[in-house]
């Protein structure tokens, strides 16, 4: 049995050596993977920084690209080098002024490059693609011996505006007659599409035509239309009813010269309210007759 001792020891030692080598190899692979994740995250941050920089340049020029040469950490919004070190010279590349980040402890440098973006038919940018790069630098000379790249794509969306549209107010009528209604009132959001013209109309206030009041003008902003305010009814004009509108006009004080039941005009749903009714009679209109107020909006 003693003759088997040496082979057994050799076999056991070989197995242990193989296990150790596998363990070392696995540890090295994990280390390489973690290092790659670390460098790629820095490259991604650099790409994000480039996208934000490009977006700020576009915002300053109504989304029209101003650069032909790529944007980098050391160029202005026209792609021209900013005053300082010559960052295209290899001797100056490993410096903080030419980088997004520059780490002398780990000898790494990150930067970005943003080429001129694609544009629509109106010359407006549609998306930005930024490439972030991490260079692993040699301690002697500062030359790059390995690179990690990550991309960031940013869609340039049309801006959304908060809008408020109000119609023109209706005219009130004189002599114990009804007040004019307020113009319709709408709030909402509106997508501003580059290169297009948005129709806008500002409604005028209602006028008078002789003794008869007139409705206010409608206001328009794109797809939003608010109705002008209704006119007030005239006490001394036969069958002159209070007008409907964004908000209804007020009715006149009751009189046989008008002949109608003094009801206020109807408002438009979602934009305003009905006008007030009138009060009184022909006998004592000076004491108790009164016109109704126009409807409010909001």
Short mmCIF file of C-alpha atoms in Angstrom, two decimals:
data_model
loop_
_atom_site.label_atom_id
_atom_site.label_comp_id
_atom_site.label_asym_id
_atom_site.label_seq_id
_atom_site.Cartn_x
_atom_site.Cartn_y
_atom_site.Cartn_z
CA UNK A 1 0.00 0.00 0.00
CA UNK A 2 2.98 2.28 0.61
CA UNK A 3 3.75 2.25 -3.13
CA UNK A 4 0.57 4.22 -3.85
CA UNK A 5 1.41 7.12 -1.51
CA UNK A 6 3.45 9.21 -3.97
CA UNK A 7 1.01 8.95 -6.92
CA UNK A 8 -1.86 9.83 -4.60
CA UNK A 9 -0.04 12.91 -3.38
CA UNK A 10 0.76 13.96 -6.95
CA UNK A 11 -2.85 13.54 -8.09
CA UNK A 12 -4.17 15.47 -5.10
CA UNK A 13 -1.67 18.26 -5.68
CA UNK A 14 -2.61 18.46 -9.35
CA UNK A 15 -6.31 18.71 -8.52
CA UNK A 16 -5.66 21.43 -5.96
CA UNK A 17 -3.51 23.34 -8.46
CA UNK A 18 -6.26 23.17 -11.09
CA UNK A 19 -8.86 24.38 -8.58
CA UNK A 20 -6.58 27.24 -7.57
CA UNK A 21 -5.96 28.25 -11.19
CA UNK A 22 -9.70 28.22 -11.93
CA UNK A 23 -10.33 30.34 -8.85
CA UNK A 24 -7.65 32.86 -9.83
CA UNK A 25 -8.98 32.96 -13.40
CA UNK A 26 -12.55 33.55 -12.19
CA UNK A 27 -11.39 36.31 -9.85
CA UNK A 28 -9.50 37.99 -12.69
CA UNK A 29 -12.55 37.76 -14.98
CA UNK A 30 -14.77 39.36 -12.34
CA UNK A 31 -12.23 42.11 -11.84
CA UNK A 32 -12.05 42.82 -15.58
CA UNK A 33 -15.85 42.86 -15.80
CA UNK A 34 -16.19 45.29 -12.88
CA UNK A 35 -13.50 47.53 -14.35
CA UNK A 36 -15.30 47.56 -17.71
CA UNK A 37 -18.58 48.50 -16.01
CA UNK A 38 -16.81 51.33 -14.19
CA UNK A 39 -15.20 52.75 -17.32
CA UNK A 40 -18.38 52.38 -19.36
CA UNK A 41 -20.36 54.27 -16.71
CA UNK A 42 -17.88 57.16 -16.93
CA UNK A 43 -18.14 57.09 -20.74
CA UNK A 44 -21.94 57.18 -20.46
CA UNK A 45 -21.78 60.19 -18.15
CA UNK A 46 -19.55 61.95 -20.68
CA UNK A 47 -22.01 61.14 -23.49
CA UNK A 48 -24.87 62.54 -21.40
CA UNK A 49 -22.87 65.71 -20.77
CA UNK A 50 -22.35 66.13 -24.51
CA UNK A 51 -26.06 65.69 -25.23
CA UNK A 52 -26.98 68.32 -22.63
CA UNK A 53 -24.39 70.73 -24.04
CA UNK A 54 -25.70 70.23 -27.58
CA UNK A 55 -29.28 70.76 -26.44
CA UNK A 56 -28.34 74.05 -24.76
CA UNK A 57 -26.67 75.19 -28.01
CA UNK A 58 -29.80 74.29 -29.98
CA UNK A 59 -32.08 76.04 -27.48
CA UNK A 60 -30.08 79.25 -27.88
CA UNK A 61 -30.68 79.18 -31.64
CA UNK A 62 -34.33 78.04 -31.95
CA UNK A 63 -33.30 74.39 -32.46
CA UNK A 64 -31.18 75.19 -35.53
CA UNK A 65 -27.70 73.55 -35.37
CA UNK A 66 -24.86 76.07 -35.35
CA UNK A 67 -21.91 73.71 -35.62
CA UNK A 68 -20.24 71.90 -38.51
CA UNK A 69 -17.27 70.49 -36.65
CA UNK A 70 -18.19 68.18 -33.74
CA UNK A 71 -18.93 69.71 -30.36
CA UNK A 72 -16.43 68.69 -27.67
CA UNK A 73 -15.68 69.84 -24.11
CA UNK A 74 -13.27 72.42 -25.54
CA UNK A 75 -15.41 73.94 -28.34
CA UNK A 76 -18.12 76.59 -28.41
CA UNK A 77 -21.58 76.14 -29.94
CA UNK A 78 -20.13 76.72 -33.41
CA UNK A 79 -17.69 73.86 -32.98
CA UNK A 80 -14.73 76.24 -32.77
CA UNK A 81 -12.00 75.69 -30.13
CA UNK A 82 -12.35 77.74 -26.97
CA UNK A 83 -9.32 79.85 -26.10
CA UNK A 84 -6.86 77.76 -24.10
CA UNK A 85 -4.63 74.76 -24.69
CA UNK A 86 -4.52 73.14 -28.12
CA UNK A 87 -6.57 70.08 -27.31
CA UNK A 88 -5.88 68.50 -30.70
CA UNK A 89 -2.22 68.25 -29.72
CA UNK A 90 -1.41 64.87 -28.12
CA UNK A 91 0.77 66.63 -25.57
CA UNK A 92 -2.22 68.60 -24.26
CA UNK A 93 -4.91 65.93 -24.49
CA UNK A 94 -4.29 64.50 -21.00
CA UNK A 95 -5.37 67.73 -19.26
CA UNK A 96 -8.48 68.78 -17.38
CA UNK A 97 -9.14 71.68 -19.80
CA UNK A 98 -9.60 69.21 -22.67
CA UNK A 99 -11.75 66.71 -20.80
CA UNK A 100 -15.06 66.10 -19.09
CA UNK A 101 -13.19 64.32 -16.30
CA UNK A 102 -9.46 63.82 -15.82
CA UNK A 103 -8.23 61.50 -13.06
CA UNK A 104 -4.48 61.47 -12.49
CA UNK A 105 -4.76 58.72 -9.86
CA UNK A 106 -6.32 56.16 -12.20
CA UNK A 107 -4.88 57.80 -15.34
CA UNK A 108 -8.22 58.05 -17.11
CA UNK A 109 -9.74 60.82 -19.19
CA UNK A 110 -13.29 61.19 -20.49
CA UNK A 111 -14.58 63.39 -23.28
CA UNK A 112 -17.47 63.62 -25.73
CA UNK A 113 -18.10 64.33 -29.39
CA UNK A 114 -21.40 65.49 -30.91
CA UNK A 115 -21.63 65.62 -34.70
CA UNK A 116 -24.03 67.97 -36.46
CA UNK A 117 -27.53 66.51 -35.91
CA UNK A 118 -30.06 65.53 -38.53
CA UNK A 119 -32.64 68.23 -39.32
CA UNK A 120 -36.20 68.41 -40.63
CA UNK A 121 -37.47 70.24 -43.71
CA UNK A 122 -37.26 73.54 -41.82
CA UNK A 123 -33.63 73.09 -40.75
CA UNK A 124 -34.55 72.25 -37.15
CA UNK A 125 -32.70 69.49 -35.30
CA UNK A 126 -34.66 66.28 -34.74
CA UNK A 127 -32.22 64.34 -32.58
CA UNK A 128 -28.76 64.60 -31.04
CA UNK A 129 -26.28 61.72 -30.81
CA UNK A 130 -23.39 62.17 -28.39
CA UNK A 131 -20.47 59.74 -28.12
CA UNK A 132 -18.71 59.58 -24.76
CA UNK A 133 -15.19 58.16 -24.63
CA UNK A 134 -12.95 57.07 -21.77
CA UNK A 135 -9.21 56.78 -22.48
CA UNK A 136 -6.95 54.71 -20.25
CA UNK A 137 -3.66 56.61 -20.31
CA UNK A 138 -0.13 55.35 -19.95
CA UNK A 139 1.72 56.80 -16.98
CA UNK A 140 4.63 57.73 -19.21
CA UNK A 141 3.70 59.99 -22.12
CA UNK A 142 -0.03 60.06 -21.42
CA UNK A 143 -0.91 58.11 -24.56
CA UNK A 144 -4.16 56.17 -24.66
CA UNK A 145 -3.77 52.40 -24.60
CA UNK A 146 -7.45 51.49 -24.35
CA UNK A 147 -10.81 53.16 -25.02
CA UNK A 148 -14.39 52.65 -23.84
CA UNK A 149 -17.27 54.26 -25.80
CA UNK A 150 -20.92 54.87 -24.93
CA UNK A 151 -23.66 56.70 -26.88
CA UNK A 152 -26.52 58.94 -25.80
CA UNK A 153 -29.35 59.75 -28.21
CA UNK A 154 -31.66 62.64 -27.36
CA UNK A 155 -34.85 63.32 -29.33
CA UNK A 156 -35.51 67.03 -29.79
CA UNK A 157 -39.24 67.34 -29.13
CA UNK A 158 -41.39 70.28 -30.14
CA UNK A 159 -42.01 72.61 -27.16
CA UNK A 160 -45.38 72.56 -25.41
CA UNK A 161 -46.90 75.92 -24.48
CA UNK A 162 -49.40 76.66 -21.74
CA UNK A 163 -52.04 78.94 -23.25
CA UNK A 164 -54.99 81.05 -22.10
CA UNK A 165 -57.50 82.33 -24.68
CA UNK A 166 -60.22 84.91 -23.91
CA UNK A 167 -62.90 86.16 -26.30
CA UNK A 168 -63.91 89.79 -26.68
CA UNK A 169 -66.56 91.06 -24.28
CA UNK A 170 -70.07 91.85 -25.51
CA UNK A 171 -71.42 95.40 -25.51
CA UNK A 172 -73.90 96.53 -22.89
CA UNK A 173 -77.03 98.46 -23.88
CA UNK A 174 -78.04 101.89 -22.43
CA UNK A 175 -81.08 103.09 -20.45
CA UNK A 176 -81.96 100.37 -17.91
CA UNK A 177 -80.81 97.75 -20.40
CA UNK A 178 -78.65 94.63 -20.09
CA UNK A 179 -74.92 94.43 -19.56
CA UNK A 180 -72.58 92.75 -22.03
CA UNK A 181 -71.36 89.22 -21.35
CA UNK A 182 -67.71 88.39 -20.80
CA UNK A 183 -65.77 86.71 -23.57
CA UNK A 184 -65.32 82.94 -23.34
CA UNK A 185 -62.35 81.66 -21.35
CA UNK A 186 -60.20 78.57 -22.14
CA UNK A 187 -56.92 77.19 -20.80
CA UNK A 188 -54.90 74.35 -22.28
CA UNK A 189 -51.62 73.12 -23.74
CA UNK A 190 -50.46 73.54 -27.33
CA UNK A 191 -47.59 71.77 -29.11
CA UNK A 192 -45.52 74.31 -31.04
CA UNK A 193 -44.36 72.58 -34.24
CA UNK A 194 -41.19 74.04 -35.71
CA UNK A 195 -41.57 75.68 -39.10
CA UNK A 196 -45.34 76.06 -38.90
CA UNK A 197 -47.49 79.17 -38.46
CA UNK A 198 -50.13 79.12 -35.75
CA UNK A 199 -53.24 81.20 -36.56
CA UNK A 200 -54.04 83.73 -33.84
CA UNK A 201 -57.07 86.04 -33.69
CA UNK A 202 -57.75 88.45 -30.83
CA UNK A 203 -61.47 89.07 -30.45
CA UNK A 204 -62.51 92.72 -30.27
CA UNK A 205 -64.98 94.02 -27.73
CA UNK A 206 -68.59 94.48 -28.85
CA UNK A 207 -69.71 97.86 -30.23
CA UNK A 208 -73.07 99.61 -30.62
CA UNK A 209 -75.08 99.96 -33.81
CA UNK A 210 -77.55 102.73 -33.07
CA UNK A 211 -79.43 101.66 -29.93
CA UNK A 212 -78.51 97.99 -30.39
CA UNK A 213 -75.48 96.43 -28.67
CA UNK A 214 -73.30 93.93 -30.55
CA UNK A 215 -71.63 90.66 -29.58
CA UNK A 216 -67.90 90.49 -28.81
CA UNK A 217 -65.48 88.94 -31.29
CA UNK A 218 -64.24 85.33 -31.07
CA UNK A 219 -60.58 84.71 -30.18
CA UNK A 220 -58.56 81.91 -31.82
CA UNK A 221 -55.22 80.29 -30.97
CA UNK A 222 -54.52 77.25 -33.14
CA UNK A 223 -57.23 74.69 -32.44
CA UNK A 224 -58.65 76.70 -29.52
CA UNK A 225 -61.57 79.08 -30.13
CA UNK A 226 -63.30 81.13 -27.45
CA UNK A 227 -66.65 82.70 -28.21
CA UNK A 228 -67.17 86.44 -27.83
CA UNK A 229 -69.45 87.66 -25.06
CA UNK A 230 -73.17 88.07 -25.73
CA UNK A 231 -74.69 91.52 -26.14
CA UNK A 232 -77.00 93.10 -23.61
CA UNK A 233 -80.64 93.57 -24.68
CA UNK A 234 -81.94 97.10 -25.36
CA UNK A 235 -85.01 98.15 -23.35
CA UNK A 236 -86.29 100.57 -25.99
CA UNK A 237 -85.90 98.27 -29.03
CA UNK A 238 -88.70 95.89 -29.95
CA UNK A 239 -87.88 92.17 -29.52
CA UNK A 240 -84.20 92.83 -28.81
CA UNK A 241 -83.20 89.75 -26.83
CA UNK A 242 -80.05 89.34 -24.76
CA UNK A 243 -77.39 87.60 -26.86
CA UNK A 244 -75.73 84.26 -26.26
CA UNK A 245 -71.94 84.01 -26.32
CA UNK A 246 -68.93 82.85 -24.36
CA UNK A 247 -70.91 84.30 -21.48
CA UNK A 248 -74.46 85.50 -22.10
CA UNK A 249 -75.52 89.12 -22.20
CA UNK A 250 -77.83 90.55 -19.56
CA UNK A 251 -81.52 91.22 -20.20
CA UNK A 252 -83.02 94.69 -20.10
CA UNK A 253 -85.48 95.86 -17.50
CA UNK A 254 -89.02 94.85 -18.58
CA UNK A 255 -90.82 97.24 -20.92
CA UNK A 256 -93.65 97.14 -23.46
CA UNK A 257 -91.29 98.77 -25.94
CA UNK A 258 -89.19 95.61 -25.96
CA UNK A 259 -92.01 93.15 -25.43
CA UNK A 260 -89.86 90.11 -24.51
CA UNK A 261 -89.60 88.24 -21.24
CA UNK A 262 -86.38 89.69 -19.78
CA UNK A 263 -84.17 86.58 -19.70
CA UNK A 264 -80.39 86.67 -19.94
CA UNK A 265 -78.52 85.16 -22.89
CA UNK A 266 -77.01 81.67 -22.69
CA UNK A 267 -73.30 81.11 -22.08
CA UNK A 268 -71.08 78.54 -23.85
CA UNK A 269 -70.46 75.35 -21.88
CA UNK A 270 -66.92 75.21 -20.52
CA UNK A 271 -66.25 78.85 -21.36
CA UNK A 272 -68.68 81.02 -19.39
CA UNK A 273 -72.10 81.49 -17.83
CA UNK A 274 -75.53 82.84 -18.71
CA UNK A 275 -76.41 86.51 -18.33
CA UNK A 276 -78.72 87.85 -15.67
CA UNK A 277 -82.43 88.55 -16.18
CA UNK A 278 -83.98 92.03 -16.12
CA UNK A 279 -86.58 93.40 -13.72
CA UNK A 280 -89.37 96.01 -13.64
CA UNK A 281 -92.32 97.34 -15.66
CA UNK A 282 -93.16 100.24 -17.92
CA UNK A 283 -95.23 102.06 -15.28
CA UNK A 284 -92.52 102.57 -12.69
CA UNK A 285 -89.32 101.75 -14.60
CA UNK A 286 -87.64 104.76 -13.10
CA UNK A 287 -88.00 103.31 -9.60
CA UNK A 288 -87.87 99.56 -9.92
CA UNK A 289 -86.81 98.58 -13.45
CA UNK A 290 -83.23 97.34 -13.89
CA UNK A 291 -81.19 95.56 -16.51
CA UNK A 292 -79.43 92.27 -15.80
CA UNK A 293 -75.69 91.92 -15.68
CA UNK A 294 -73.70 90.06 -18.30
CA UNK A 295 -72.43 86.58 -17.46
CA UNK A 296 -68.93 86.05 -16.15
CA UNK A 297 -66.24 83.73 -17.52
CA UNK A 298 -63.67 81.39 -15.99
#
